[in-house]
Coordinates of C-alpha atoms in Angstrom, one line a residue:
Chain I
X407 CA 6.2 23.0 -2.1
X408 CA 8.4 24.4 -4.8
X409 CA 11.3 25.8 -1.9
X410 CA 11.0 22.5 -0.3
X411 CA 11.3 20.2 -3.6
X412 CA 14.5 22.6 -4.3
X413 CA 16.0 21.9 -1.3
X414 CA 15.1 18.3 -1.5
X415 CA 16.6 18.1 -5.0
X416 CA 19.6 19.7 -4.0
X417 CA 20.2 17.7 -0.8
X418 CA 19.6 14.5 -3.0
X419 CA 22.5 15.6 -5.7
X420 CA 25.0 16.4 -2.8
X421 CA 24.2 13.1 -1.0
X422 CA 24.7 11.4 -4.4
X423 CA 27.1 13.1 -6.3
X424 CA 30.1 10.7 -5.6
X425 CA 27.7 7.7 -7.2
X426 CA 26.3 10.2 -9.9
X427 CA 29.6 10.8 -11.3
X428 CA 30.6 6.9 -11.8
X429 CA 27.1 6.2 -13.0
X430 CA 25.8 5.0 -16.3
X431 CA 24.0 7.2 -18.7
X432 CA 20.8 5.2 -18.1
X433 CA 21.0 5.9 -14.5
X434 CA 21.8 9.5 -15.1
X435 CA 18.8 10.0 -17.3
X436 CA 16.5 8.2 -14.9
X437 CA 17.9 10.5 -12.1
X438 CA 17.3 13.6 -14.0
X439 CA 13.9 12.5 -15.3
X440 CA 12.7 11.6 -11.5
X441 CA 14.1 15.0 -10.1
X442 CA 12.8 16.8 -12.9
X443 CA 9.2 15.4 -12.8
X444 CA 9.1 16.0 -8.9
X445 CA 10.2 19.7 -9.6
X446 CA 7.7 20.0 -12.0
X447 CA 4.8 18.7 -9.8
X448 CA 5.8 21.1 -6.8
X449 CA 5.8 24.1 -9.2
X450 CA 2.5 23.0 -10.7
X451 CA 0.9 22.6 -7.0
X452 CA 2.1 25.9 -5.8
X453 CA 1.0 27.9 -9.1
X454 CA -2.6 25.7 -8.8
X455 CA -1.7 25.1 -12.7
X456 CA -3.4 21.8 -12.2
X457 CA -6.3 22.6 -9.9
X458 CA -9.4 21.1 -11.5
X459 CA -7.4 19.1 -14.0
X460 CA -7.8 15.4 -12.8
X461 CA -4.5 13.9 -13.7
X462 CA -5.6 10.2 -13.3
X463 CA -8.5 10.9 -15.4
X464 CA -7.3 8.2 -18.0
X465 CA -7.0 5.6 -15.4
X466 CA -10.3 6.5 -14.0
X467 CA -11.9 6.5 -17.5
X468 CA -10.8 3.1 -18.1
X469 CA -11.5 1.5 -14.5
X470 CA -14.0 3.2 -13.0
X471 CA -17.1 1.9 -15.4
X472 CA -15.7 -1.3 -15.2
X473 CA -16.0 -1.1 -11.2
X474 CA -19.4 0.7 -11.1
X475 CA -20.5 -2.4 -13.2
X476 CA -19.1 -4.8 -10.9
X477 CA -20.8 -3.1 -7.8
X478 CA -24.2 -3.3 -10.2
X479 CA -23.6 -6.7 -10.8
X480 CA -23.1 -7.5 -7.2
Chain S
X528 CA 29.1 -9.2 1.6
X529 CA 26.7 -12.0 2.7
X530 CA 23.2 -12.3 1.0
X531 CA 20.2 -10.4 2.9
X532 CA 17.5 -13.1 3.8
X533 CA 14.1 -11.8 5.2
X534 CA 12.9 -14.5 7.8
X535 CA 9.3 -15.8 7.4
X536 CA 8.2 -14.1 10.4
X537 CA 9.3 -10.8 9.2
X538 CA 7.5 -11.8 6.0
X539 CA 4.6 -12.4 7.6
X540 CA 4.4 -9.2 9.6
X541 CA 5.5 -6.9 6.9
X542 CA 2.6 -8.3 4.8
X543 CA 0.1 -7.7 8.0
X544 CA 1.4 -4.0 8.2
X545 CA 1.1 -3.5 4.7
X546 CA -2.3 -4.0 4.4
X547 CA -3.4 -2.9 8.0
X548 CA -1.4 0.0 8.0
X549 CA -4.1 1.9 6.0
X550 CA -6.6 -0.6 5.7
X551 CA -7.6 0.0 9.0
X552 CA -8.2 3.6 8.4
X553 CA -10.1 2.7 5.2
X554 CA -11.6 -0.6 5.0
X555 CA -14.5 0.1 7.8
X556 CA -15.4 3.2 6.1
X557 CA -15.4 1.7 2.7
X558 CA -17.5 -1.1 3.7
X559 CA -19.7 1.2 5.7
X560 CA -20.8 3.0 2.3
X561 CA -22.7 -0.1 1.6
X562 CA -23.7 -2.0 4.7
X563 CA -23.2 -1.1 8.5
X564 CA -25.0 -3.8 10.4
X565 CA -23.2 -6.5 8.7
X566 CA -19.7 -4.8 8.2
X567 CA -18.4 -7.5 10.2
X568 CA -19.1 -10.1 7.2
X569 CA -17.7 -8.1 4.8
X570 CA -14.4 -8.0 6.9
X571 CA -14.4 -11.6 6.7
X572 CA -14.7 -11.5 3.2
X573 CA -10.9 -10.3 3.0
X574 CA -9.9 -14.0 3.2
X575 CA -10.8 -14.5 -0.3
X576 CA -8.8 -12.1 -2.0
X577 CA -6.1 -13.1 0.5
X578 CA -6.5 -16.8 -0.8
X579 CA -6.3 -15.4 -4.4
X580 CA -2.9 -14.1 -3.5
X581 CA -1.4 -17.4 -1.7
X582 CA -2.7 -19.2 -4.9
X583 CA -1.2 -17.0 -7.3
X584 CA 2.2 -16.8 -5.2
X585 CA 2.4 -20.5 -4.8
X586 CA 1.9 -20.7 -8.7
X587 CA 4.6 -18.0 -9.1
X588 CA 7.3 -19.5 -7.2
X589 CA 6.6 -22.9 -8.8
X590 CA 7.8 -21.3 -12.0
X591 CA 10.1 -18.6 -10.8
X592 CA 11.6 -19.8 -7.4
X593 CA 14.0 -17.3 -7.3
X594 CA 13.1 -14.1 -9.2
X595 CA 11.2 -10.9 -8.5
X596 CA 8.3 -10.3 -10.4
X597 CA 9.7 -7.4 -13.0
X598 CA 12.5 -10.1 -13.6
X599 CA 10.2 -13.1 -14.2
X600 CA 8.3 -10.6 -16.7
X601 CA 11.6 -9.8 -18.6
X602 CA 12.2 -13.7 -18.8
X603 CA 8.7 -14.7 -20.0
X604 CA 8.1 -12.1 -22.4
X605 CA 11.6 -10.7 -23.4
X606 CA 13.5 -7.6 -23.0
X607 CA 10.9 -5.2 -24.7
X608 CA 7.3 -6.8 -24.0
X609 CA 8.5 -7.8 -20.5
X610 CA 9.6 -4.4 -19.7
X611 CA 6.4 -2.8 -21.2
X612 CA 4.4 -4.9 -18.9
X613 CA 7.0 -4.1 -16.1
X614 CA 6.4 -0.6 -16.4
X615 CA 2.8 -1.0 -16.4
X616 CA 3.2 -2.9 -12.9
X617 CA 5.5 -0.2 -11.6
X618 CA 3.0 2.7 -12.8
X619 CA 0.6 0.7 -10.3
X620 CA 2.8 0.7 -7.7
X621 CA 3.6 4.2 -7.9
X622 CA 0.0 5.3 -7.8
X623 CA -0.3 3.1 -4.7
X624 CA 2.6 4.7 -3.0
X625 CA 1.0 8.0 -3.8
X626 CA -2.5 6.9 -2.2
X627 CA -0.5 5.5 0.9
X628 CA 1.4 8.8 1.5
X629 CA -1.5 11.2 0.6
X630 CA -3.6 9.3 3.1
X631 CA -0.9 9.2 5.5
X632 CA -0.9 13.2 5.1
X633 CA -4.6 13.5 5.4
X634 CA -4.6 11.0 8.4
X635 CA -1.9 12.8 10.3
X636 CA -3.2 16.5 9.3
X637 CA -6.6 16.0 10.5
X638 CA -6.0 13.8 13.8
X639 CA -2.7 15.4 15.4
X640 CA -1.2 18.1 13.3
X641 CA -4.2 20.2 11.9
X642 CA -2.0 23.3 11.7
X643 CA 0.7 21.6 9.8
X644 CA 0.5 22.0 5.8
X645 CA 0.1 18.5 4.8
X646 CA 2.8 18.5 2.1
X647 CA 5.3 19.1 5.1
X648 CA 4.1 16.2 7.0
X649 CA 4.3 14.1 3.6
X650 CA 8.0 15.6 3.1
X651 CA 9.1 14.5 6.5
X652 CA 7.6 10.8 6.1
X653 CA 9.2 10.6 2.8
X654 CA 12.8 11.3 4.2
X655 CA 12.4 8.6 6.8
X656 CA 11.2 6.3 4.1
X657 CA 13.7 7.1 1.6
X658 CA 16.6 6.7 4.5
X659 CA 15.0 3.1 5.5
X660 CA 15.0 2.2 1.9
X661 CA 18.5 3.5 1.1
X662 CA 20.0 1.5 3.7
X663 CA 18.7 -1.8 2.5
X664 CA 16.1 -4.6 2.7
X665 CA 17.4 -5.6 6.3
X666 CA 16.6 -2.1 7.8
X667 CA 13.1 -2.1 6.3
X668 CA 12.5 -5.6 7.8
X669 CA 14.3 -4.7 11.3
X670 CA 11.5 -1.7 11.1
X671 CA 8.7 -4.4 11.0
X672 CA 10.3 -6.4 13.7
X673 CA 10.5 -3.1 16.1
X674 CA 7.2 -2.0 15.3
X675 CA 5.6 -5.4 15.6
X676 CA 5.8 -5.6 19.7
X677 CA 4.8 -2.0 20.3
X678 CA 1.7 -2.3 18.0
X679 CA 0.8 -5.5 19.3
X680 CA 0.9 -4.1 22.9
X681 CA -1.3 -0.8 22.1
X682 CA -3.6 -2.5 20.1
X683 CA -5.4 -5.3 22.2
X684 CA -5.4 -2.9 24.9
X685 CA -7.4 -0.2 23.1
X686 CA -9.7 -2.5 21.7
X687 CA -10.4 -4.5 24.8
X688 CA -11.3 -1.2 26.7
X689 CA -13.3 -0.1 23.8
X690 CA -15.4 -3.3 24.0
X691 CA -17.2 -1.9 27.2
X692 CA -19.1 0.6 25.2
X693 CA -20.4 -2.1 22.4
X694 CA -23.9 -2.4 21.8
X695 CA -24.4 -5.6 20.1
X696 CA -27.8 -4.5 18.8
X697 CA -26.0 -2.4 16.3
X698 CA -25.2 -5.4 14.6
X699 CA -28.6 -7.2 14.6
X700 CA -30.5 -8.3 12.7
X701 CA -27.5 -10.6 10.6
X702 CA -28.1 -10.2 7.1
X703 CA -31.3 -8.2 6.9
X704 CA -30.9 -6.8 3.5
X705 CA -29.5 -9.7 2.1
X706 CA -26.1 -10.7 0.6
X707 CA -26.1 -7.6 -2.1
X708 CA -24.6 -4.9 0.2
X709 CA -22.2 -7.4 2.2
X710 CA -20.7 -8.4 -1.2
X711 CA -20.4 -4.9 -2.6
X712 CA -19.0 -3.6 0.8
X713 CA -16.4 -6.5 0.6
X714 CA -15.2 -5.4 -3.1
X715 CA -12.7 -2.8 -1.5
X716 CA -11.1 -5.3 0.9
X717 CA -10.9 -8.2 -1.5
X718 CA -9.7 -6.6 -4.5
X719 CA -7.8 -3.5 -3.5
X720 CA -6.3 -4.2 0.0
X721 CA -6.0 -8.0 -0.4
X722 CA -4.2 -7.8 -3.7
X723 CA -1.7 -5.7 -2.3
X724 CA 0.0 -8.4 -0.9
X725 CA 1.2 -9.5 -4.2
X726 CA 3.8 -7.0 -3.4
X727 CA 5.5 -10.3 -2.1
X728 CA 6.6 -11.1 -5.3
X729 CA 9.0 -8.4 -5.4
X730 CA 10.8 -10.1 -2.5
X731 CA 10.8 -13.6 -3.5
X732 CA 14.9 -13.9 -4.1
X733 CA 15.4 -12.1 -0.6
X734 CA 13.4 -14.6 1.4
X735 CA 15.3 -17.4 3.6
X736 CA 12.6 -20.0 2.6
X737 CA 10.9 -18.7 -0.8
X738 CA 9.2 -22.1 -1.1
X739 CA 7.0 -21.3 1.7
X740 CA 6.1 -17.8 0.4
X741 CA 2.5 -18.6 -0.4
X742 CA 2.0 -20.3 3.1
X743 CA 3.3 -17.2 4.6
X744 CA 0.8 -14.9 2.6
X745 CA -2.1 -17.3 3.8
X746 CA -0.8 -16.9 7.6
X747 CA -0.6 -13.5 7.0
X748 CA -4.0 -13.4 5.4
X749 CA -5.6 -15.3 8.8
X750 CA -4.1 -12.6 10.8
X751 CA -5.4 -9.6 8.9
X752 CA -8.9 -11.3 8.5
X753 CA -9.1 -11.9 12.3
X754 CA -7.9 -8.1 13.2
X755 CA -10.0 -6.7 10.5
X756 CA -13.0 -8.4 11.6
X757 CA -12.7 -7.7 15.2
X758 CA -11.8 -3.9 14.5
X759 CA -15.2 -3.7 12.1
X760 CA -17.3 -5.4 14.8
X761 CA -15.9 -3.1 17.5
X762 CA -16.2 -0.3 15.7
X763 CA -19.9 -0.9 14.3
X764 CA -20.9 -1.8 18.0
X765 CA -19.3 1.0 19.4
X766 CA -20.1 4.0 16.8
X767 CA -23.3 2.3 15.1
X768 CA -25.1 3.6 12.0
X769 CA -22.8 6.7 12.3
X770 CA -20.1 5.1 10.9
X771 CA -21.6 5.4 7.6
X772 CA -20.6 9.5 7.8
X773 CA -17.3 9.1 9.5
X774 CA -14.0 9.3 7.6
X775 CA -12.3 7.6 10.7
X776 CA -14.7 5.5 12.5
X777 CA -12.3 3.3 14.3
X778 CA -10.6 6.5 15.4
X779 CA -14.0 7.6 16.9
X780 CA -14.3 4.2 18.9
X781 CA -11.2 4.5 20.6
X782 CA -12.0 8.1 21.3
X783 CA -14.7 6.9 23.4
X784 CA -12.5 4.7 26.0
X785 CA -12.4 6.3 29.5
X786 CA -11.2 4.5 32.4
X787 CA -12.8 6.6 35.5
X788 CA -11.9 10.1 35.1
X789 CA -8.1 9.9 34.9
X790 CA -7.6 7.7 31.7
X791 CA -8.7 9.4 28.6
X792 CA -7.8 10.4 25.1
X793 CA -6.4 7.2 24.4
X794 CA -6.8 8.0 20.5
X795 CA -3.3 9.5 20.6
X796 CA -2.0 5.8 21.2
X797 CA -4.0 4.6 18.3
X798 CA -2.7 7.4 15.9
X799 CA 0.8 6.3 16.8
X800 CA -0.1 2.9 16.0
X801 CA -1.6 3.8 12.9
X802 CA 1.4 6.4 11.7
X803 CA 3.9 3.3 12.7
X804 CA 2.3 0.9 10.7
X805 CA 1.6 3.2 7.6
X806 CA 5.3 3.9 7.8
X807 CA 5.8 0.0 7.5
X808 CA 3.9 0.1 4.4
X809 CA 5.3 3.0 2.6
X810 CA 9.0 1.5 3.2
X811 CA 8.0 -1.8 1.9
X812 CA 6.1 -0.3 -1.3
X813 CA 8.9 2.0 -1.9
X814 CA 11.5 -0.9 -1.6
X815 CA 9.5 -3.0 -3.9
X816 CA 9.5 0.0 -6.4
X817 CA 12.9 0.6 -6.2
X818 CA 13.8 -3.0 -6.8
X819 CA 11.5 -3.2 -9.9
X820 CA 13.0 -0.2 -11.2
X821 CA 16.7 -1.6 -10.9
X822 CA 15.3 -4.8 -12.7
X823 CA 13.8 -3.0 -15.5
X824 CA 16.2 -0.7 -16.2
X825 CA 19.2 -2.7 -15.3
X826 CA 20.5 -0.3 -12.6
X827 CA 23.2 -1.0 -10.8
X828 CA 21.4 -0.6 -7.3
X829 CA 18.1 -0.1 -6.0
X830 CA 19.7 3.1 -4.6
X831 CA 19.8 4.8 -7.8
X832 CA 16.0 5.4 -7.5
X833 CA 15.4 5.6 -3.7
X834 CA 16.1 9.2 -3.3
X835 CA 14.9 10.8 -6.5
X836 CA 11.9 8.0 -6.4
X837 CA 10.7 9.4 -3.0
X838 CA 10.9 12.9 -4.0
X839 CA 8.5 11.6 -7.3
X840 CA 6.1 10.0 -4.9
X841 CA 6.0 12.9 -2.6
X842 CA 5.3 15.1 -5.7
X843 CA 3.2 12.5 -7.3
X844 CA 0.7 12.1 -3.7
X845 CA 0.2 15.8 -3.8
X846 CA -0.8 16.4 -7.4
X847 CA -2.5 13.3 -8.0
X848 CA -5.1 13.8 -5.3
X849 CA -5.9 17.1 -4.2
X850 CA -7.9 16.2 -1.4
X851 CA -9.0 13.2 0.9
X852 CA -12.0 12.8 -0.9
X853 CA -10.2 12.1 -4.4
X854 CA -8.0 9.6 -2.5
X855 CA -11.4 7.8 -1.1
X856 CA -13.3 8.2 -4.6
X857 CA -10.1 6.5 -6.4
X858 CA -9.9 3.3 -4.1
X859 CA -13.6 2.7 -3.9
X860 CA -14.6 3.4 -7.6
X861 CA -11.4 2.8 -9.7
X862 CA -9.1 1.0 -7.2
X863 CA -10.9 -2.9 -7.6
X864 CA -10.7 -3.2 -11.3
X865 CA -7.5 -1.2 -11.7
X866 CA -5.8 -3.6 -8.8
X867 CA -7.2 -6.8 -10.7
X868 CA -5.4 -5.5 -14.0
X869 CA -2.3 -4.6 -12.6
X870 CA -1.5 -6.4 -9.5
X871 CA -3.3 -9.9 -10.4
X872 CA -2.9 -10.0 -14.2
X873 CA 0.8 -9.0 -14.1
X874 CA 2.0 -12.0 -12.3
X875 CA -0.5 -14.4 -14.3
X876 CA 0.9 -13.1 -17.4
X877 CA 4.3 -13.9 -16.4
X878 CA 3.6 -17.6 -15.4
X879 CA 1.4 -17.6 -18.5
X880 CA 4.4 -16.3 -20.8
X881 CA 6.6 -18.7 -19.1
X882 CA 4.4 -21.6 -19.7
X883 CA 3.8 -21.1 -23.3
X884 CA 7.7 -20.8 -23.8
X885 CA 8.4 -24.0 -22.0
X886 CA 5.5 -25.7 -24.3
X887 CA 7.2 -24.2 -27.6
X888 CA 10.7 -25.4 -26.5
X889 CA 9.7 -28.8 -26.0
X890 CA 7.6 -28.7 -29.4
X891 CA 11.1 -28.0 -31.3

């Protein structure tokens, strides 16, 4: 997945090179943030860094009890 | 450049495929966790959620006739608080996109490409999605127009042929266990899949007749309810109590179709139809996410986040959900209240904000 992510990132930069040169700082920041986050995810997937870690645990902790309560009420 | 406008037919079918894309795969399974015999009644309950979205759309378009939801939030709550609520909505949309991509990966991996790594399936799907979104809303809607007749040709044939194996006794007696399992079974379709139609609020400025958006949502709701009820009834009639244990019960129903000894394995056609509709769902959701990001961060075009966002969705789909069970658990046990707090409350907050703002302006 890392190699695929690297290849995709390189392709995206190549495709958007012209628009990136004229882009505002905010756009470039957002762009860098997304590509870096995707690369980080790919690396963590390949290295099993997040195996056993439930990334959506905060969302689950907030909403799962409420959903279970809803099922019980019904 | 002429302003792109979405016709009513395009909008209705975009909404229909957005829900049915993954709904046809997940809803019968979700319902079967609670009831099998009365599953078709649960499918009918989809109309409750759809009506809720239609009312919400009507309310939203009355106050914001030509604004996207993200724009409306910033108009109502100001640039900082509005952006914060918008980011909450965008995070919800991102997680929804990841869920759809992961579901697509698992479905294709299980049904037709068992030896291909799921990551690769997702990557290739996202390339197509990113290209369609990059080209703009017109291409996304043309996709919808292109796919609609193909699916409408395949689906009725498959379900009419499946009907020969229906055993009506699998659905009897009606409501033997009361309403409790039926209402529990309807939660996912009402609160998760029906509320996904709120995505229409991101397309309001592109609609040819924005004032009729609520009516279009109602038409889409009617079509989806009808399709889901027929599909669920046929599946229960053919597969029976085994539906409770299957990940893809509709696929099993279609797999049973045989005409003589020469026409079989028609499930391939079903898989093609599902993949086409999931593709529509992925493009529409990703386009909505990109326009939302454009509004919130004042970007020059939705294209700024199209490619990098597609990469992020692909990464997220594989990291957030380790396997098919993770996705299913999230949709069944976290999704309902999360969807209410994200998809239902955010537009309501936008409307409430503008009402308060107007009332305060009148007082002054």
